[in-house]
Coordinates of C-alpha atoms in Angstrom, one line a residue:
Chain A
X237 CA -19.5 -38.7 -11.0
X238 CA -18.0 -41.6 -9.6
X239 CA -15.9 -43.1 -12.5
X240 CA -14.3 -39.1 -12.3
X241 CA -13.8 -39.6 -8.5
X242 CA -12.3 -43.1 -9.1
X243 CA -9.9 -41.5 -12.1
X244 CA -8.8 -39.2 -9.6
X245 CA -8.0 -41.2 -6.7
X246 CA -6.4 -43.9 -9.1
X247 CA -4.5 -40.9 -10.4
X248 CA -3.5 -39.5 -6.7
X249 CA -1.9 -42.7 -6.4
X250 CA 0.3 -42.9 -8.8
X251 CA 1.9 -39.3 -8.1
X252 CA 4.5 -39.7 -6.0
X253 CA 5.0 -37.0 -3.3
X254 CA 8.4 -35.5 -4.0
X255 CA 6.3 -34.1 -7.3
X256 CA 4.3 -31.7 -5.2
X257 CA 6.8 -31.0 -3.3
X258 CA 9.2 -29.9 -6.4
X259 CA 6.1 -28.4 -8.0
X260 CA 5.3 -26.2 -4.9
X261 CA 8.3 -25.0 -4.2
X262 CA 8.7 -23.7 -7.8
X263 CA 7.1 -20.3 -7.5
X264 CA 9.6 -19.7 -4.2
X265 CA 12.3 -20.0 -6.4
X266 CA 10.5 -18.0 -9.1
X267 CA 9.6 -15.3 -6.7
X268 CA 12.9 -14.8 -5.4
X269 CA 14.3 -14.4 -8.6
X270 CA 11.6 -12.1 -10.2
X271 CA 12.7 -10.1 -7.2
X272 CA 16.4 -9.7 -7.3
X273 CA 16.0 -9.3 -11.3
X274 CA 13.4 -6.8 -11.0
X275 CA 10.5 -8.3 -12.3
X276 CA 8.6 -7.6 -9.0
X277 CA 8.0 -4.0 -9.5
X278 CA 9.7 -1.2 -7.7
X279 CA 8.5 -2.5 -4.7
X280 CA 9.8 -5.7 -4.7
X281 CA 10.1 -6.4 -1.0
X282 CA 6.5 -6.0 -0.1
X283 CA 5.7 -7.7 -3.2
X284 CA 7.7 -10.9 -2.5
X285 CA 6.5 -10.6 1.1
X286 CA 2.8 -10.7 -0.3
X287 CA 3.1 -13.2 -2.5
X288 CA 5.0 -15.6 -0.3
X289 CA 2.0 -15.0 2.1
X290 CA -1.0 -15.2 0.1
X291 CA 0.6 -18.8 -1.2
X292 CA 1.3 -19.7 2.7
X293 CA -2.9 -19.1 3.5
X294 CA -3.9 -21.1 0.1
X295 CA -1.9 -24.1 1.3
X296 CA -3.4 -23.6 4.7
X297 CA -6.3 -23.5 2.8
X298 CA -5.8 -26.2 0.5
X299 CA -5.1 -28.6 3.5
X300 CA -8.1 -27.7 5.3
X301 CA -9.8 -29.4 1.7
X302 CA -8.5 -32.7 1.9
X303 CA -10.8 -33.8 4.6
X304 CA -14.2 -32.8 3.2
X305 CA -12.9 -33.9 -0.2
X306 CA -12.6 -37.6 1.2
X307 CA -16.0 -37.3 3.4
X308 CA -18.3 -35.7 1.0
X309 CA -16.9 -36.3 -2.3
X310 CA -15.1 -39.4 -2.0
X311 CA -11.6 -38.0 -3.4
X312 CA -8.5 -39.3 -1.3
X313 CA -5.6 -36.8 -1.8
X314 CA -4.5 -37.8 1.8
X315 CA -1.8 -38.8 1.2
X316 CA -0.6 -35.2 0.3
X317 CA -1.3 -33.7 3.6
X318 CA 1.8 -34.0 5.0
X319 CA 3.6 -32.1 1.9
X320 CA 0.7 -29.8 1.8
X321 CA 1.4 -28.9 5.4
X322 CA 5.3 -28.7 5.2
X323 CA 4.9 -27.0 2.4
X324 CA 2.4 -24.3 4.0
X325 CA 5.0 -24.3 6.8
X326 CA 8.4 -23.6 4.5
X327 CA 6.4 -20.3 2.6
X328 CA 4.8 -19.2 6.1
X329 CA 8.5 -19.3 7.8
X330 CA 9.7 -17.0 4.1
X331 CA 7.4 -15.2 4.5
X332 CA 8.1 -14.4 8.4
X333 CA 11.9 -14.2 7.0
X334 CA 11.2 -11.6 4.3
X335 CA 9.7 -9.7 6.8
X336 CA 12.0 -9.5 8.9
X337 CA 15.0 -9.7 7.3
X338 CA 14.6 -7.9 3.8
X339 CA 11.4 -5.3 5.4
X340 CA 12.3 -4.4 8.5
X341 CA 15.5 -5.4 8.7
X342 CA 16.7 -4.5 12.5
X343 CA 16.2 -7.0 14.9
X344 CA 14.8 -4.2 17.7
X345 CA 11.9 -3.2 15.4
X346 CA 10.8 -6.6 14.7
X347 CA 10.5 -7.3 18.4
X348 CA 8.7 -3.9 18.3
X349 CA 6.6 -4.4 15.7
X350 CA 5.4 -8.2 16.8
X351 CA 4.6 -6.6 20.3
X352 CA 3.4 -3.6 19.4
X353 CA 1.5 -3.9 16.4
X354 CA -1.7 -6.5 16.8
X355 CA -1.8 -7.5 13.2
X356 CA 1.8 -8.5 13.6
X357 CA 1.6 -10.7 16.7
X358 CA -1.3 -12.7 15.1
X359 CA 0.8 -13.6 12.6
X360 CA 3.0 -14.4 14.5
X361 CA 0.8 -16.4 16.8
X362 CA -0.3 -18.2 13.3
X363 CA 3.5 -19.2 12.8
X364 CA 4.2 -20.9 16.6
X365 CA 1.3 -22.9 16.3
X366 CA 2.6 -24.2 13.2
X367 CA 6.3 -24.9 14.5
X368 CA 4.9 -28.3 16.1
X369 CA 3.1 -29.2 13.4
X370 CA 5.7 -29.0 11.2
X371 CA 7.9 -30.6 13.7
X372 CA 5.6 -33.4 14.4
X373 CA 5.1 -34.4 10.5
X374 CA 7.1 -37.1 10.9
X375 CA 5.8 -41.3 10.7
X376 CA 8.1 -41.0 14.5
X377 CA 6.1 -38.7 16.0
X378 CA 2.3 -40.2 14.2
X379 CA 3.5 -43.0 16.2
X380 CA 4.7 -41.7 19.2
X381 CA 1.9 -39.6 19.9
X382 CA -1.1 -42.1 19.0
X383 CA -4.9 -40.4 19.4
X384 CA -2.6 -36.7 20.1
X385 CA -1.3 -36.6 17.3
X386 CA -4.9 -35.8 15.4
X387 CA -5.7 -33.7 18.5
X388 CA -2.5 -31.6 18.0
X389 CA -2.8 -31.0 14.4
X390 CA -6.2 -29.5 15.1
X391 CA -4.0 -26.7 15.9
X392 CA -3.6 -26.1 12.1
X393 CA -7.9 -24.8 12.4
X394 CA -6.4 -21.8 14.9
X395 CA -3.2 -21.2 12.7
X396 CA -5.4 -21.0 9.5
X397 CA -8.3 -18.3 10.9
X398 CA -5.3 -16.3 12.5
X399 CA -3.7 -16.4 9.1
X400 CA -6.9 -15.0 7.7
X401 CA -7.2 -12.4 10.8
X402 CA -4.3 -11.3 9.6
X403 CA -4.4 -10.8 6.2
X404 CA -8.1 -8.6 6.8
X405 CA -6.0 -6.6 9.1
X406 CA -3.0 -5.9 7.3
X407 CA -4.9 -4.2 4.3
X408 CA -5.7 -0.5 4.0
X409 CA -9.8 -0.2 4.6
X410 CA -12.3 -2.9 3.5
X411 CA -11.1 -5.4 0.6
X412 CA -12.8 -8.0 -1.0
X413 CA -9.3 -10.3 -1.4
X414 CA -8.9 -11.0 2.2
X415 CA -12.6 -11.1 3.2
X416 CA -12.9 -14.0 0.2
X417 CA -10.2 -16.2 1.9
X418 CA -12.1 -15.6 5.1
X419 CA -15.6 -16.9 3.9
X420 CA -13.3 -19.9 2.4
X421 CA -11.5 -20.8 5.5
X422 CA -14.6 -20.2 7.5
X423 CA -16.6 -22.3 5.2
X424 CA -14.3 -25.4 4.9
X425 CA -14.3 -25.4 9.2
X426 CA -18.3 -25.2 9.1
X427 CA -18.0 -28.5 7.1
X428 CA -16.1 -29.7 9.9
X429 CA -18.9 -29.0 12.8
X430 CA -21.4 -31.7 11.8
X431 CA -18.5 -34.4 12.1
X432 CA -17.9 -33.3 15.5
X433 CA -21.5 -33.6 16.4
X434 CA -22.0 -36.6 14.7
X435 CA -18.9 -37.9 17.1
X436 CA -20.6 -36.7 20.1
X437 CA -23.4 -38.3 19.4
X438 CA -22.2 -41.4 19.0
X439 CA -20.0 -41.1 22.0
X440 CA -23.2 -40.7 24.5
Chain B
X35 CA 1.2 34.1 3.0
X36 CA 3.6 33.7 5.3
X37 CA 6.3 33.9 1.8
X38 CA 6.8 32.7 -1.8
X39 CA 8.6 29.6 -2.4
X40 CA 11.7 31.7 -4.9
X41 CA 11.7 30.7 -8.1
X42 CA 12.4 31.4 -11.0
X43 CA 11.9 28.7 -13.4
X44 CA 9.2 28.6 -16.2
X45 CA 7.1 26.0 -18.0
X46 CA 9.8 26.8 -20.8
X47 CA 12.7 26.1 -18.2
X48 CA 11.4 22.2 -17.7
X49 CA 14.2 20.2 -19.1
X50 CA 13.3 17.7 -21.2
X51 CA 13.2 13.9 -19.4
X52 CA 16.2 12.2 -20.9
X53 CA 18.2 15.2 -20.9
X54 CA 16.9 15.8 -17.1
X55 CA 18.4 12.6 -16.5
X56 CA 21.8 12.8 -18.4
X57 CA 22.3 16.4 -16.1
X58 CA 21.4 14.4 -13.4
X59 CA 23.8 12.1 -13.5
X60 CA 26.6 14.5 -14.6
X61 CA 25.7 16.3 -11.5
X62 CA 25.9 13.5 -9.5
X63 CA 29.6 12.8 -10.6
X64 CA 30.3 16.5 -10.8
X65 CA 31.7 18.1 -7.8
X66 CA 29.5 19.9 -5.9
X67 CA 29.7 23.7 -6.4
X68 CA 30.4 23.4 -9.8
X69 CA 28.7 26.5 -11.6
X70 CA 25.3 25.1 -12.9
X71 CA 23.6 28.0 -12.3
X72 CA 22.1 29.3 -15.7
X73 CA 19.1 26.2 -15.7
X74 CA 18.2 24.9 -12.2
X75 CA 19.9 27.4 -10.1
X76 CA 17.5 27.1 -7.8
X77 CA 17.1 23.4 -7.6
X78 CA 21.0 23.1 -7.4
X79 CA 20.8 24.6 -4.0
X80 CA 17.7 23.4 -2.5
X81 CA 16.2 20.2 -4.1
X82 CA 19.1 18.4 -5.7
X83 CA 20.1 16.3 -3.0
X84 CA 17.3 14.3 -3.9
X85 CA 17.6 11.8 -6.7
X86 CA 14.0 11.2 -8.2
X87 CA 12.8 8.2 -8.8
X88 CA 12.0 7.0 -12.6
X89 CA 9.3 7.6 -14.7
X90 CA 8.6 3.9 -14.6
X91 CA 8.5 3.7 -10.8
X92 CA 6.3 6.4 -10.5
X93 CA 3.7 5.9 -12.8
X94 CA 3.4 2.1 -12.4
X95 CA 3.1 1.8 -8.4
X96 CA 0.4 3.7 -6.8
X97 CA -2.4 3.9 -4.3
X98 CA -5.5 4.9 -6.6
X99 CA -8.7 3.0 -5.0
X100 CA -10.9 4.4 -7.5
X101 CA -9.2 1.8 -9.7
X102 CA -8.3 -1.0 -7.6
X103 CA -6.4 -1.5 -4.4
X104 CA -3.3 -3.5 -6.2
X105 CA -0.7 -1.0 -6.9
X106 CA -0.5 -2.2 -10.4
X107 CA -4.2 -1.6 -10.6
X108 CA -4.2 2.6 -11.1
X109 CA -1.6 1.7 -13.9
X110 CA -3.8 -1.1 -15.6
X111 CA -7.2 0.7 -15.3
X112 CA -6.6 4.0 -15.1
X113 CA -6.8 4.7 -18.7
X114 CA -10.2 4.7 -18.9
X115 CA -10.7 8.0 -17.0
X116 CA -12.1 10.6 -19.4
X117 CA -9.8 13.7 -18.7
X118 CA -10.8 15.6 -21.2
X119 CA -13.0 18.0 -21.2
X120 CA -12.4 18.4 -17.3
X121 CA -13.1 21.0 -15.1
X122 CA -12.9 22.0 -11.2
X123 CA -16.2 23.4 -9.5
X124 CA -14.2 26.0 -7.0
X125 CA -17.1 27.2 -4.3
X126 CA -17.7 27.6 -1.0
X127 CA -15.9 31.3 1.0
X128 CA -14.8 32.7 -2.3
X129 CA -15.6 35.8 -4.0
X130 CA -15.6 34.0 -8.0
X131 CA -17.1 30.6 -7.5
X132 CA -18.1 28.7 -10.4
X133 CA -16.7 26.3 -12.7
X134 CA -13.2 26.5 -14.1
X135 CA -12.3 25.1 -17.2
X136 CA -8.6 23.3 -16.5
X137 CA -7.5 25.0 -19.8
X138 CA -8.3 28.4 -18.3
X139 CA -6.7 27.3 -14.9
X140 CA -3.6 26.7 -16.7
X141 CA -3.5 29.5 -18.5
X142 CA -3.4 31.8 -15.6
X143 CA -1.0 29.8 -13.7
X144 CA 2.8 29.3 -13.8
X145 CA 3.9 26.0 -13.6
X146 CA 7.3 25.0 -11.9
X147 CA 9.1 22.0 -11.4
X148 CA 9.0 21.2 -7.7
X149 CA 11.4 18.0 -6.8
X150 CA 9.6 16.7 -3.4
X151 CA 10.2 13.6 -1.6
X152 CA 7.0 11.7 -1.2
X153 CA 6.0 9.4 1.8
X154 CA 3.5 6.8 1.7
X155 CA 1.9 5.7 5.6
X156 CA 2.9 2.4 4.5
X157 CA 5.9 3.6 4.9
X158 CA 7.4 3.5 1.5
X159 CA 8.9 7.0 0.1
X160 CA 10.1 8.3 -3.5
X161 CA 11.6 11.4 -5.0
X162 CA 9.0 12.7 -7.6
X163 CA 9.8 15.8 -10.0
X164 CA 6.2 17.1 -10.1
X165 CA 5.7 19.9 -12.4
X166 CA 2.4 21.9 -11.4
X167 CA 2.0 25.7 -9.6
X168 CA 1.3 27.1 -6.4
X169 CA -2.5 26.2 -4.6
X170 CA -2.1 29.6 -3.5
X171 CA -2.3 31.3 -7.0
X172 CA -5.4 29.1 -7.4
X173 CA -7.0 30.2 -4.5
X174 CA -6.3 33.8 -5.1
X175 CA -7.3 33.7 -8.6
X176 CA -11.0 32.4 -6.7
X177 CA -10.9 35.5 -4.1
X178 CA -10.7 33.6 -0.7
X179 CA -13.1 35.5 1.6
X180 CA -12.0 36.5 4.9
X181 CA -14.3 33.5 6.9
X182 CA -12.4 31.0 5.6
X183 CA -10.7 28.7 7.7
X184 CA -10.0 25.5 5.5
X185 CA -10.3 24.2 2.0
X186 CA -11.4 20.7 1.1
X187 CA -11.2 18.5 -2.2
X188 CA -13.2 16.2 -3.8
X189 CA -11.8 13.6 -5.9
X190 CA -14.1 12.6 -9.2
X191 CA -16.6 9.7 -8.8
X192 CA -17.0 7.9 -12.1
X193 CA -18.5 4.5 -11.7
X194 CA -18.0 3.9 -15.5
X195 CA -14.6 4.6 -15.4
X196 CA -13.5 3.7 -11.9
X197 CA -14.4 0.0 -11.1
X198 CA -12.7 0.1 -8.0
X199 CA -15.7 2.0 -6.6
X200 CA -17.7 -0.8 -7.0
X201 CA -16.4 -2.0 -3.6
X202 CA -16.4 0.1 -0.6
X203 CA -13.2 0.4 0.5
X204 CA -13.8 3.9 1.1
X205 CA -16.8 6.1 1.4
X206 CA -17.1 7.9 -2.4
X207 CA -16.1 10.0 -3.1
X208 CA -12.7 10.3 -2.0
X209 CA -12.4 13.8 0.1
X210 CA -9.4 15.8 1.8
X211 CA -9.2 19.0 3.2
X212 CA -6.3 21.2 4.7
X213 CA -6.0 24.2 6.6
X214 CA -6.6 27.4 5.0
X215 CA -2.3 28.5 6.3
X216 CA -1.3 24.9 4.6
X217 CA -3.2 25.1 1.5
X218 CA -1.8 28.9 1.1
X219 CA 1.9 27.3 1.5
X220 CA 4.3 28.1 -0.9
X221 CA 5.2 24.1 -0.9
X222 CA 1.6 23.4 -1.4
X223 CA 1.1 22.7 -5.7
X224 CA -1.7 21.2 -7.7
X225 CA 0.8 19.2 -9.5
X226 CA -0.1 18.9 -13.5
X227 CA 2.7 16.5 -15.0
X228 CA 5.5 14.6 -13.6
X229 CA 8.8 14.8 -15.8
X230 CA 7.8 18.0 -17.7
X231 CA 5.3 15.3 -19.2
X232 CA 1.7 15.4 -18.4
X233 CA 0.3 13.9 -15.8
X234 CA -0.4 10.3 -16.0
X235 CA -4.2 9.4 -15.3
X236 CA -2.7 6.5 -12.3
X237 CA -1.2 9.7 -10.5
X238 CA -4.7 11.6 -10.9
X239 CA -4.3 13.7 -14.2
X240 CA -5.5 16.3 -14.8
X241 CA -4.4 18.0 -11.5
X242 CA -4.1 16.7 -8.7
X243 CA -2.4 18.5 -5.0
X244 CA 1.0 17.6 -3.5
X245 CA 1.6 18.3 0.2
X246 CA 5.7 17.5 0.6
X247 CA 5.1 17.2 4.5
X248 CA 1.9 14.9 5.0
X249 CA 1.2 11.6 3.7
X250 CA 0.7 10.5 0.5
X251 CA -2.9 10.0 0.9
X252 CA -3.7 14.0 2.0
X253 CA -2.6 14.7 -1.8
X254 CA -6.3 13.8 -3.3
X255 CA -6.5 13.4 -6.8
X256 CA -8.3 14.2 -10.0
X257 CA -10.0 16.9 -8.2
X258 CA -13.5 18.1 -9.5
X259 CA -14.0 20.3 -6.2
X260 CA -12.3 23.2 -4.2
X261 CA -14.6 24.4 -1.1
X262 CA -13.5 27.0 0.9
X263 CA -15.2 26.5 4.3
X264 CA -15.3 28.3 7.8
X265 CA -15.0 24.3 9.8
X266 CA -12.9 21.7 9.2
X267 CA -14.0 19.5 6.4
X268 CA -14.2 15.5 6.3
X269 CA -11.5 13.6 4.7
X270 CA -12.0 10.0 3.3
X271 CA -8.7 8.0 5.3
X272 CA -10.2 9.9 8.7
X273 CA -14.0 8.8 7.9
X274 CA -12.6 5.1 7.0
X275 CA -10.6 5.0 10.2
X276 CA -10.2 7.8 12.4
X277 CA -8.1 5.9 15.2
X278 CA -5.7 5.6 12.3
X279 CA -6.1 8.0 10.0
X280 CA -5.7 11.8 11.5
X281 CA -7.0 15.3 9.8
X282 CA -3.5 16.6 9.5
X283 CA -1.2 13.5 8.7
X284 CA 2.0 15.3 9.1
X285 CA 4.9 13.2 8.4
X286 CA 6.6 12.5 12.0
X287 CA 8.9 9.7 12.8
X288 CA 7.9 9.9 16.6
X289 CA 4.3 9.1 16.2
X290 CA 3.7 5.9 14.8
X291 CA 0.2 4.6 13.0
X292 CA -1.0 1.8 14.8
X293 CA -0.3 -0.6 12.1
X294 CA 3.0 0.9 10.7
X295 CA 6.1 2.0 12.3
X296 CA 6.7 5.6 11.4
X297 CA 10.3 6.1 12.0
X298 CA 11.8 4.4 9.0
X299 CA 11.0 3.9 5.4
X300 CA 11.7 2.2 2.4
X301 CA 12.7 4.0 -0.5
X302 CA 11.7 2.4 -3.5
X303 CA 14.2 2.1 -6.6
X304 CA 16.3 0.3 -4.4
X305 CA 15.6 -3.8 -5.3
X306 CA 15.3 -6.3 -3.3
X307 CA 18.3 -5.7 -0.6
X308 CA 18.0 -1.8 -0.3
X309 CA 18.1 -0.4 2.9
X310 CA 15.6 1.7 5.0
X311 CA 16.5 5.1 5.8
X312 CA 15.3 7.2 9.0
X313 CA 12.0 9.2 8.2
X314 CA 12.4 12.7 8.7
X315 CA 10.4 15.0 10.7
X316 CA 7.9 16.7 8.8
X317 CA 9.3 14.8 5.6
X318 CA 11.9 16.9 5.4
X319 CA 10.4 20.2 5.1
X320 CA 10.6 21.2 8.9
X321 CA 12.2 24.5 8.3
X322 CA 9.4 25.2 5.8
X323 CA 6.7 24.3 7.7
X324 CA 7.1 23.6 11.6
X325 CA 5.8 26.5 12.0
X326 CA 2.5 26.0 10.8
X327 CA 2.2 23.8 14.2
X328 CA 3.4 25.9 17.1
X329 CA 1.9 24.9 20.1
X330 CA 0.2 22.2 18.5
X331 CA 0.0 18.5 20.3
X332 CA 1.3 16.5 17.1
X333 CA 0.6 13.2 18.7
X334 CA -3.1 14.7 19.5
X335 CA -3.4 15.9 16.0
X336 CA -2.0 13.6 14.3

């Protein structure tokens, strides 16, 4: 078990960053040209808007891994955080873009919609909390902020439940898909509650 | 019967897919009021503004939850749904109930091509040329009694052949009803084939209803049961989600479903930069059917 966890780790260190980076944003590129060359369907709107979701919530997802990883597993992939998140950020903000611009398409009814419609404005709500996170993932602002940076980027725990809020509620009755990321998400912020304790104990 | 939809076309008259298209498209470059009468008279005047979607489009994207919730999934799946032998249990306020054999249905019925825009709730539309014949003859083949008041469908439950009931999205079997005056509609068809060709099993072969004016979801299909009934029946959207989901689900721009905005949609075909178009009242089909809901509080019975 170890000599895998060393394997990886020694491996993680020799990928350089720009890799997942290039890697990730692949299927963005791939995506948008399924769509305009018809290879998404006859839908192709909804289906670029799903797809550039779903992706946004596994990266979410995949972030919310690399802690528990390192603590109970011993695998360091923290040095991909930051691209993780960005990258989480860039398909969240498509997504938000393909919704509004390609789906909806008038400015009025957006507004509407992200007012009116509750589904909407927690996706929304999911997307601000991520604009300073994405603006703060930056060696700057780790160091201007000190001890609030980590407290800031706990923001990314709201963003990702609201992300999978969403998803349950944007479906047509009760689906497994959504309700699967759900567990995950809720699951990989369980792991986090005996740190916290443990952190409060030993503060008292 | 308030009157019957005109027309004179017969299971002979349907044209042929690729030639439907090539007319198509010489009509669409052809001036308008250019003598096409002889074939399509009919549809000339009153259902060829709409340009159908294609075969392709139709039968590979579609809501079937019996056989997954992706829209792919009714296309990938759906071949596994036995539709042969098949037959539709017809009971309830009639004067003949039994079972009917869908050959024997078909025998007795005449089977038009009916051009009808379609609208999804999630707001997506197509143009569909369904081929399939009046409810109404159905019905009156059955003897509807005089108590009757509405009619409701039940949609065939086949675990073995439907893995999408596995999960409960909905509550199985998938019911809809309508009211005795809609079902007896001239618009109202049990739709048998798309194209002249039959119809696929991902668009619920072997019959299946269309309702022009309501949303997608009120046309149930693969029916296995008519009931005529004296109180309204329960419908499977409505019993899922009621505060969404209304008995009537008439197509109307002005009242919007809590999730979706009603007064636009987008019509499929399109790609990726098409643009939305205004939903119409009633789908279209105002003239034919508003009507039906005189006095009626549409955002109260929605």
């Amino acid at each position: 078990m170890s000599g895998i966890v060393d394997r990886i780790n020694g491996l993680a260190r020799r990928i350089p960053t720009w890799v997942v980076y290039s890697v990730y944003l692949l299927p963005a590129v791939w995506l948008f040209y399924q769509g305009v060359t018809g290879g998404l369907g006859p839908d192709p709107v909804k289906a670029l808007e799903h797809e550039l979701g779903e992706i946004a919530l596994q990266l979410l997802i995949i972030g919310l891994c690399i802690t528990p990883l390192r603590r109970f597993v011993g695998v360091n992939l923290i040095r991909f955080r930051r691209a993780i998140g960005l990258l989480a950020f860039t398909y969240v903000t498509l997504h938000l873009l393909t919704w509004a611009f390609l789906d909806v398409q008038t400015l009025s009814r957006v507004a509407e919609d992200i007012i009116k419609r509750p589904y909407i404005t927690i996706g929304m709500a999911a997307f601000v909390l991520l604009v300073p996170l994405a603006a703060t993932s930056n060696n700057w602002s780790v160091r201007k902020l000190g001890p609030r940076w980590r407290q800031l980027h706990k923001l990314t725990y709201a963003a990702v439940v609201l992300g999978g809020v969403h998803y349950i509620w944007l479906v047509k009755g009760i689906q497994l898909e959504p309700l699967v990321y759900m567990a995950v998400i809720m699951a990989l912020l369980g792991l986090r509650l005996p740190i916290l304790a443990s952190r409060r104990a030993s503060r008292s | 019967m308030a009157h019957r939809w005109k027309n004179t076309l017969k299971e002979s008259d349907v044209t042929p897919e690729k030639v439907y298209l090539n007319r198509r498209q010489l009509m669409a470059s052809a001036v308008a009021g250019v003598g096409l009468a002889g074939i399509g008279g009919h549809r000339a005047m009153a259902q060829d503004a709409l340009e159908p979607n294609s075969f392709e489009d139709i039968t590979s994207y579609n809501n079937y939850y019996e056989f997954g919730t992706g829209k792919g999934d009714p296309a990938r799946y759906a071949d596994a749904l036995t539709t042969e032998p098949w037959s539709v249990k017809i009971d309830g306020l009639v004067d003949k109930p039994g079972d009917y054999a869908f050959e024997d249905i078909m025998k007795a019925m005449t089977v038009e091509e009916r051009i009808y825009r379609f609208r999804c709730v999630e707001a997506w539309s197509m143009v569909v040329p369904w081929n399939g014949f009046e409810l109404a003859d159905l019905l009156d083949m059955a003897g509807v009694q005089s108590g009757a008041k509405f009619v409701a469908f039940e949609t065939a439950l086949r675990p073995d052949e439907m893995p999408g009931v596995k999960f409960p999205v909905l509550d199985w079997p998938y019911v809809e009803g309508l009211r005795l005056d809609e079902a007896m509609h001239p618009l109202t068809i049990m739709a048998t084939g798309i194209y002249g060709k039959d119809i696929p099993n991902q668009n619920g072969a072997p019959l299946r209803l269309v309702v022009p004016w309501k949303y997608g979801f009120k046309s149930i299909k693969s029916i296995v049961r008519i009931s005529l009934t004296d109180s309204e029946p329960p419908t499977a959207w409505n019993k899922a989600n009621p505060r969404e989901y209304g008995f009537y689900s008439n197509v109307n721009p002005e009242v919007s479903h809590p999730r979706w905005s009603q007064a636009t949609e987008r019509p499929l075909g399109g790609g990726l930069f098409a643009g939305r178009k205004d939903t119409l009242m009633f789908n279209g089909y105002g003239d034919e059917v508003a009507s039906l809901y005189e006095g009626m509080d549409l955002a109260k019975f929605f």
